[in-house]
Amino acid sequence: MSKNFETQAVRIQTERSQFSEHSTPLYLTSSFVFDDAEDMRASFAEEKPRNLYSRFSNPNTTEFVDKIVAMEGAEAGYAFATGMGAVFSTFAALLSAGDHIVSSRSVFGSTHSLFTKYLPKWNIETSYFKVNELDKVESLIQPNTKILYAESPTNPAVDILDLEALSQIAKKNNLLLVIDNCFATPYLQNPIKFGADLVIHSATKLIDGQGRVLGGVTVGKAELIKEIYLFSRNTGPAMSPFNAWVLSKSLETLAVRVDKHCQNALKVAQFLEAHPAVNFVKYPFLPSHPQYEVAKKQMKLGGNIVAFEIKGGIEAGRKFLNKIKLCSLSANLGDSRTIVTHPASTTHSKLSEEDRLEVGITDGLVRSSIGLEFVDDVIEDLKQALEV
Ligand SMILES: *Cc1c(COP(=O)(O)O)cnc(C)c1O
C-alpha cells in the first residue's frame, strides 16, 4: 500500500466479500459465528485475530481505525461512540487512583469537566498550565504525574502549542504525551511525528465533516492501545458499525474537503483582519498569529477555525449573532456549513470573566468554523452582520 495520505484514505478497505462489492458494505451485526468448538475456543483465547462481538471489533470499525492509524503514523487504535468516549476511556484505561495529570488549561469543555468533576472521584487530580506558559509545565510535574495532555489548535481561541517542546518535557520526565488532534485532523498535523504517544480525535467534527454522526478514536503505541482496548471491550464505549461506515467513507474525501476548508478560512481571516469593526483575528496561518512559526512547523495548513474579536464586547457579540443570515448558530464545528458562536454569551457564559480570560475568551470573541459554501457568500454574510 502506498504511503500517500489520499491513496490510503481511499484504498485501505475491508476485504471483499463473496459478492465482489466495490464499496465496503455496512456490517450491521452484533456478533459473529464460529465453525466449531475448537474455532470458538481458539478465537476467545485470542489465538487468531478475528471478529467475535461488535463491542470488541467489527469490520466497519476496523476499516475506520486502520485508516486513522495509517494517517497518523500510529501502531494501533480503537474507535469510540464519541470523542468524549475516547478521551474518558483513554484516561480511565491508563490511570490508577492517585495518579496525576498535567494539562493545558485550554481544553474542550467536557474534558475540563472530566478533569475537575469526575476524575477527582478516583483521586486523580489535574494541574493546568496556560497555553503561553510552556516554561511552567515542568514545575507542575509531581512524582505521581503520568500524563501530559494538550489540544492544538485550542478551542475556541485557536492558540497553538508547540508539540515538539511538549514531547521533550514528556520524555525527560517519563510521562505519556496525549494530544487531542481534533481541530487539525490527521491531514493537517500528525502529533506522533513530534513525539506524542497517543492521539485522540473527535470524529464528529471535520472527519465526518457534514454534521451527521458522532464518533471518536484513539491511536498510538500498540502497548497503550492494548490497555485501552481491553478496558473498552469490557466497559462498552464502542463506535457503532453504522457510524464507522459513514466515517470511513468521509475519510475518503478528508484531504480535498480540508484543503478547501482551509482555503476558505484563510480568505475569511484576511477579510476580518482588514475590517474596522474587528479588534484582532486569530488564525494559525496568518503571520499576526502569536504562534505563527510553530503553526507553520507542525501544521500543513491553518485549519478551518477562525477566532476574532468584535469591538464592543458582549453586546456587540450578541448583536452580531442576531444579524447573521447564511451561517448557522450551532454548537458543532467542522461542518460543511459555516457556523458562528459567541462563547462569552453562550457556551462559556457560566464561567467567570477571569476563567474565560484564562482560555482566551474575551467578551467580543467569535469562533467561526468555516464551511464549504462559496467563500464570498460567507464573507458577505459576516460583512453585513458586522455593520453597526
Ligand atoms: C468536540 C470535541 C471533543 C468531544 O467530541 P464529541 O464527539 O462531541 O464527544 C473533544 N475534543 C475536542 C477538541 C472537540 O472539539
XYZ file of C-alpha atoms and ligand atoms in Angstrom:
403
model
C 0.000 0.000 0.000
C 1.204 3.481 -0.917
C 2.231 5.693 1.998
C 0.456 8.686 0.458
C -2.378 10.081 2.568
C -5.025 10.365 -0.152
C -4.349 6.870 -1.502
C -4.544 5.303 1.947
C -7.757 7.232 2.686
C -9.393 5.762 -0.399
C -7.774 2.336 -0.708
C -7.481 0.938 2.825
C -10.524 -1.277 2.748
C -12.169 -4.260 4.395
C -11.582 -7.478 2.487
C -14.196 -8.036 -0.249
C -16.993 -10.491 0.480
C -18.155 -13.213 -1.936
C -20.350 -10.552 -3.599
C -17.311 -8.663 -5.005
C -18.664 -5.288 -3.900
C -16.563 -2.247 -4.835
C -17.507 -0.063 -1.859
C -17.364 -1.534 1.661
C -20.840 -2.672 2.755
C -22.353 -1.969 6.151
C -21.846 -4.864 8.569
C -24.800 -4.388 10.883
C -24.216 -7.427 13.036
C -23.746 -7.589 16.767
C -21.914 -10.930 16.733
C -20.000 -13.349 14.507
C -20.231 -17.141 14.140
C -17.713 -19.926 14.704
C -17.173 -23.127 12.724
C -16.934 -25.474 15.691
C -15.903 -25.777 19.326
C -12.195 -25.576 18.542
C -12.633 -22.453 16.359
C -14.609 -20.823 19.156
C -12.067 -21.791 21.818
C -9.106 -20.511 19.803
C -10.944 -17.309 18.917
C -11.764 -16.456 22.512
C -8.244 -17.385 23.566
C -7.170 -14.694 21.055
C -5.020 -17.231 19.210
C -6.423 -15.880 15.942
C -7.274 -12.281 15.117
C -10.947 -12.212 14.150
C -14.245 -10.547 14.971
C -16.109 -12.021 17.947
C -18.636 -9.408 19.006
C -19.118 -5.823 17.788
C -18.361 -4.312 21.202
C -14.815 -5.659 20.633
C -14.453 -5.124 16.893
C -16.460 -5.079 13.671
C -15.296 -4.917 10.014
C -16.570 -1.339 9.657
C -14.912 -0.020 12.813
C -11.702 -1.862 11.923
C -11.604 -0.229 8.483
C -12.130 3.208 10.035
C -9.443 2.615 12.681
C -6.970 1.196 10.142
C -7.252 4.379 8.101
C -6.701 6.710 11.078
C -3.757 4.554 12.229
C -2.155 4.892 8.775
C -2.893 8.619 8.533
C -1.430 9.371 11.969
C 1.574 7.072 11.613
C 0.381 5.103 14.659
C 0.716 1.413 15.537
C -2.854 0.654 16.615
C -6.158 2.238 17.601
C -9.697 1.810 18.909
C -12.901 3.613 17.824
C -15.432 5.067 20.258
C -19.064 6.205 20.095
C -17.991 9.840 20.661
C -14.884 11.945 21.070
C -15.556 12.134 24.803
C -15.800 8.339 24.900
C -12.263 8.309 23.516
C -10.994 10.944 25.973
C -12.550 9.302 29.039
C -11.607 5.725 28.118
C -8.010 6.723 27.400
C -7.591 8.246 30.866
C -9.609 5.543 32.620
C -7.636 2.728 30.994
C -4.178 4.162 31.665
C -4.505 5.819 35.079
C -4.863 4.413 38.589
C -6.230 6.033 41.728
C -3.742 8.607 42.995
C -2.209 9.414 39.602
C -1.828 12.974 38.394
C -2.289 14.752 35.034
C -0.631 17.916 33.763
C -2.793 19.551 31.112
C -3.138 22.690 29.086
C -5.956 24.822 30.551
C -7.377 25.337 27.061
C -9.158 22.018 26.635
C -12.596 21.101 25.344
C -15.338 21.933 27.895
C -16.322 18.328 28.661
C -12.659 17.344 29.030
C -12.331 20.148 31.589
C -15.396 18.738 33.434
C -13.816 15.278 33.360
C -10.645 16.686 34.990
C -12.422 18.811 37.589
C -15.607 16.832 38.433
C -15.148 13.155 37.657
C -11.510 12.019 37.751
C -11.142 13.511 41.279
C -13.713 10.862 42.401
C -10.889 8.359 41.851
C -8.347 10.679 43.428
C -6.860 11.643 40.054
C -6.037 15.347 40.069
C -5.074 17.660 37.221
C -2.745 20.674 37.235
C -3.181 23.235 34.462
C -0.708 25.350 32.524
C -1.665 28.262 30.266
C -1.034 27.913 26.531
C 1.615 30.652 26.556
C 3.425 29.297 29.638
C 5.151 26.131 28.429
C 8.121 27.173 30.593
C 5.966 26.489 33.687
C 4.961 22.940 32.704
C 7.880 21.200 34.401
C 7.185 22.923 37.719
C 3.714 21.266 37.759
C 5.065 17.728 37.405
C 4.848 15.574 40.548
C 6.228 12.102 41.317
C 2.736 10.666 40.565
C 2.254 12.530 37.243
C 1.554 10.066 34.431
C 0.098 12.027 31.519
C 0.850 15.331 29.808
C -2.233 16.430 27.872
C -2.962 19.174 25.338
C -5.016 20.212 22.341
C -3.628 22.229 19.453
C -5.125 24.320 17.927
C -7.227 25.073 21.001
C -10.936 25.636 21.273
C -12.260 28.350 20.967
C -9.301 30.783 20.981
C -7.247 28.934 18.297
C -3.977 29.032 20.209
C -1.134 26.765 19.101
C 1.011 24.649 21.431
C 4.476 23.523 20.408
C 4.115 19.729 20.176
C 7.855 19.114 19.933
C 8.514 21.153 23.088
C 5.759 19.260 24.948
C 7.203 15.961 23.800
C 10.654 16.878 25.100
C 9.172 17.640 28.514
C 7.205 14.381 28.470
C 10.242 12.283 27.509
C 12.537 13.925 30.044
C 10.024 13.297 32.850
C 8.847 9.877 31.709
C 5.256 10.983 31.031
C 2.877 9.867 28.317
C 2.098 12.685 25.898
C -1.545 12.551 24.800
C -2.750 15.040 22.173
C -6.336 15.815 21.184
C -5.791 16.465 17.465
C -9.427 17.203 16.648
C -9.074 20.725 15.227
C -6.176 19.781 12.956
C -7.411 16.383 11.685
C -4.853 13.717 10.694
C -4.474 15.542 7.372
C -3.022 18.764 8.793
C -0.985 17.555 11.762
C 0.484 14.270 12.998
C 1.458 14.654 16.679
C 3.203 11.248 16.713
C 5.828 12.693 14.354
C 6.619 15.248 17.052
C 6.787 12.648 19.811
C 3.208 12.102 21.060
C 2.417 8.643 22.469
C -1.328 8.785 21.830
C -3.554 10.893 19.595
C -7.278 11.402 20.167
C -9.887 12.635 17.699
C -13.496 13.578 17.947
C -14.549 12.176 14.554
C -17.769 14.183 14.947
C -16.055 17.282 13.617
C -14.059 17.534 10.353
C -13.652 13.760 9.996
C -17.406 13.407 9.477
C -17.395 16.888 8.022
C -21.105 17.034 7.333
C -22.608 17.233 10.807
C -24.216 13.772 10.673
C -22.743 11.306 13.157
C -20.761 11.219 16.395
C -17.540 9.288 16.790
C -14.140 9.220 18.451
C -10.868 7.397 18.112
C -7.592 6.966 19.988
C -4.455 5.824 18.140
C -0.808 5.427 19.110
C 1.606 2.928 20.631
C 0.363 -0.668 20.450
C 1.085 -1.486 24.108
C -1.004 1.515 25.273
C -3.819 0.829 22.811
C -3.963 -2.738 24.117
C -4.822 -1.404 27.603
C -7.379 0.997 26.124
C -8.887 -1.797 24.019
C -9.195 -4.211 26.946
C -10.781 -1.516 29.113
C -13.199 -0.545 26.339
C -14.199 -4.053 25.297
C -15.296 -4.615 28.896
C -16.918 -1.252 29.552
C -18.754 -0.677 26.258
C -17.982 2.727 24.651
C -17.570 1.176 21.154
C -18.415 3.034 17.937
C -21.450 1.656 16.103
C -20.768 -0.101 12.772
C -23.108 2.359 11.059
C -21.164 5.399 12.261
C -17.875 3.703 11.361
C -19.189 3.033 7.854
C -20.203 6.702 7.443
C -16.902 7.956 8.888
C -14.714 5.663 6.815
C -16.411 6.983 3.649
C -15.857 10.519 4.994
C -12.129 9.859 5.278
C -12.003 9.188 1.514
C -12.700 12.899 0.952
C -10.935 14.336 4.019
C -7.955 15.769 2.108
C -9.991 17.557 -0.568
C -12.520 18.818 1.943
C -9.953 20.088 4.446
C -7.898 21.759 1.692
C -10.998 23.710 0.683
C -11.984 24.473 4.309
C -8.508 25.915 4.912
C -8.520 27.929 1.703
C -11.904 29.443 2.636
C -10.867 30.041 6.253
C -7.714 31.905 5.222
C -9.759 34.191 2.954
C -12.253 34.862 5.757
C -9.404 35.525 8.208
C -7.806 38.012 5.803
C -11.145 39.763 5.264
C -11.755 40.032 9.018
C -8.236 41.276 9.728
C -8.847 44.250 7.445
C -12.304 45.046 8.902
C -12.602 48.158 11.092
C -15.161 46.554 13.479
C -12.706 43.774 14.367
C -10.037 44.189 17.063
C -7.999 41.110 16.219
C -8.152 37.818 14.330
C -6.579 34.527 15.430
C -5.871 32.150 12.584
C -2.787 29.896 12.716
C -1.621 30.703 9.180
C -1.922 34.489 9.474
C 1.526 35.979 10.217
C -0.158 38.019 13.002
C -0.916 34.817 14.985
C 1.309 34.780 18.109
C 2.427 31.194 17.378
C 2.574 31.530 13.580
C 6.068 29.990 13.333
C 5.091 26.976 15.445
C 1.897 26.529 13.416
C 3.928 26.550 10.195
C 6.305 23.970 11.638
C 3.693 21.466 12.775
C 0.643 22.030 10.550
C 0.224 21.603 6.810
C -2.428 24.368 6.588
C -4.189 26.583 9.137
C -7.418 24.616 9.700
C -10.991 25.850 9.407
C -11.493 27.672 12.710
C -11.097 31.436 12.768
C -11.456 33.309 16.048
C -11.925 37.067 16.046
C -12.844 39.796 18.467
C -15.578 42.260 17.640
C -15.255 45.748 19.069
C -17.940 46.437 21.683
C -17.823 43.379 23.947
C -20.699 41.068 24.888
C -23.493 43.236 23.443
C -21.699 43.588 20.106
C -21.229 39.797 20.018
C -24.937 39.163 20.630
C -25.914 41.730 18.021
C -23.585 40.079 15.525
C -25.207 36.656 16.079
C -28.672 38.139 15.621
C -27.750 39.709 12.277
C -26.247 36.521 10.790
C -28.362 35.198 7.897
C -26.499 32.467 5.954
C -24.180 30.991 8.580
C -25.587 28.752 11.327
C -25.676 29.407 15.045
C -24.757 25.962 16.352
C -22.502 24.292 18.888
C -20.885 21.971 16.343
C -17.817 22.717 14.254
C -16.024 21.215 11.272
C -19.258 21.024 9.287
C -19.689 21.764 5.559
C -21.942 24.618 6.757
C -20.213 27.670 8.251
C -21.025 28.059 11.944
C -20.520 31.063 14.215
C -20.663 31.119 18.002
C -20.127 33.793 20.621
C -18.647 31.868 23.575
C -18.897 34.648 26.209
C -22.706 34.899 25.923
C -23.425 31.212 25.162
C -21.217 28.122 25.663
C -18.950 29.784 28.253
C -21.418 32.219 29.858
C -21.392 30.289 33.166
C -17.650 30.873 33.623
C -16.440 33.940 35.492
C -14.774 36.608 33.368
C -11.436 35.653 34.916
C -11.873 31.966 33.984
C -12.941 32.947 30.477
C -9.842 35.094 30.004
C -7.650 32.167 31.154
C -8.694 30.344 27.989
C -8.584 33.389 25.734
C -12.329 34.112 25.636
C -12.627 37.873 25.598
C -16.146 39.391 25.675
C -16.281 40.095 21.948
C -14.658 36.836 20.805
C -16.447 34.998 17.995
C -15.491 31.480 16.914
C -16.245 30.702 13.305
C -15.984 27.261 11.761
C -15.630 27.997 8.074
C -17.520 25.612 5.813
C -17.573 24.691 2.160
C -20.011 27.303 0.811
C -18.771 29.670 -1.918
C -16.495 31.747 0.290
C -17.657 35.167 -0.969
C -21.171 34.330 0.265
C -19.793 33.629 3.749
C -17.770 36.847 3.687
C -20.861 38.792 2.531
C -22.849 37.434 5.485
C -20.131 38.281 8.018
C -19.754 41.725 6.467
C -23.450 42.665 6.769
C -23.541 41.255 10.335
C -20.559 43.409 11.330
C -22.210 46.627 10.120
C -23.140 48.879 13.012
C -15.981 18.035 20.109
C -14.678 17.819 20.750
C -14.491 16.746 21.644
C -15.614 15.812 22.038
O -16.097 15.104 20.952
P -17.584 14.513 20.892
O -17.560 13.703 19.644
O -18.519 15.685 20.846
O -17.786 13.704 22.117
C -13.243 16.583 22.204
N -12.222 17.422 21.915
C -12.370 18.457 21.070
C -11.217 19.356 20.797
C -13.594 18.697 20.450
O -13.746 19.737 19.625
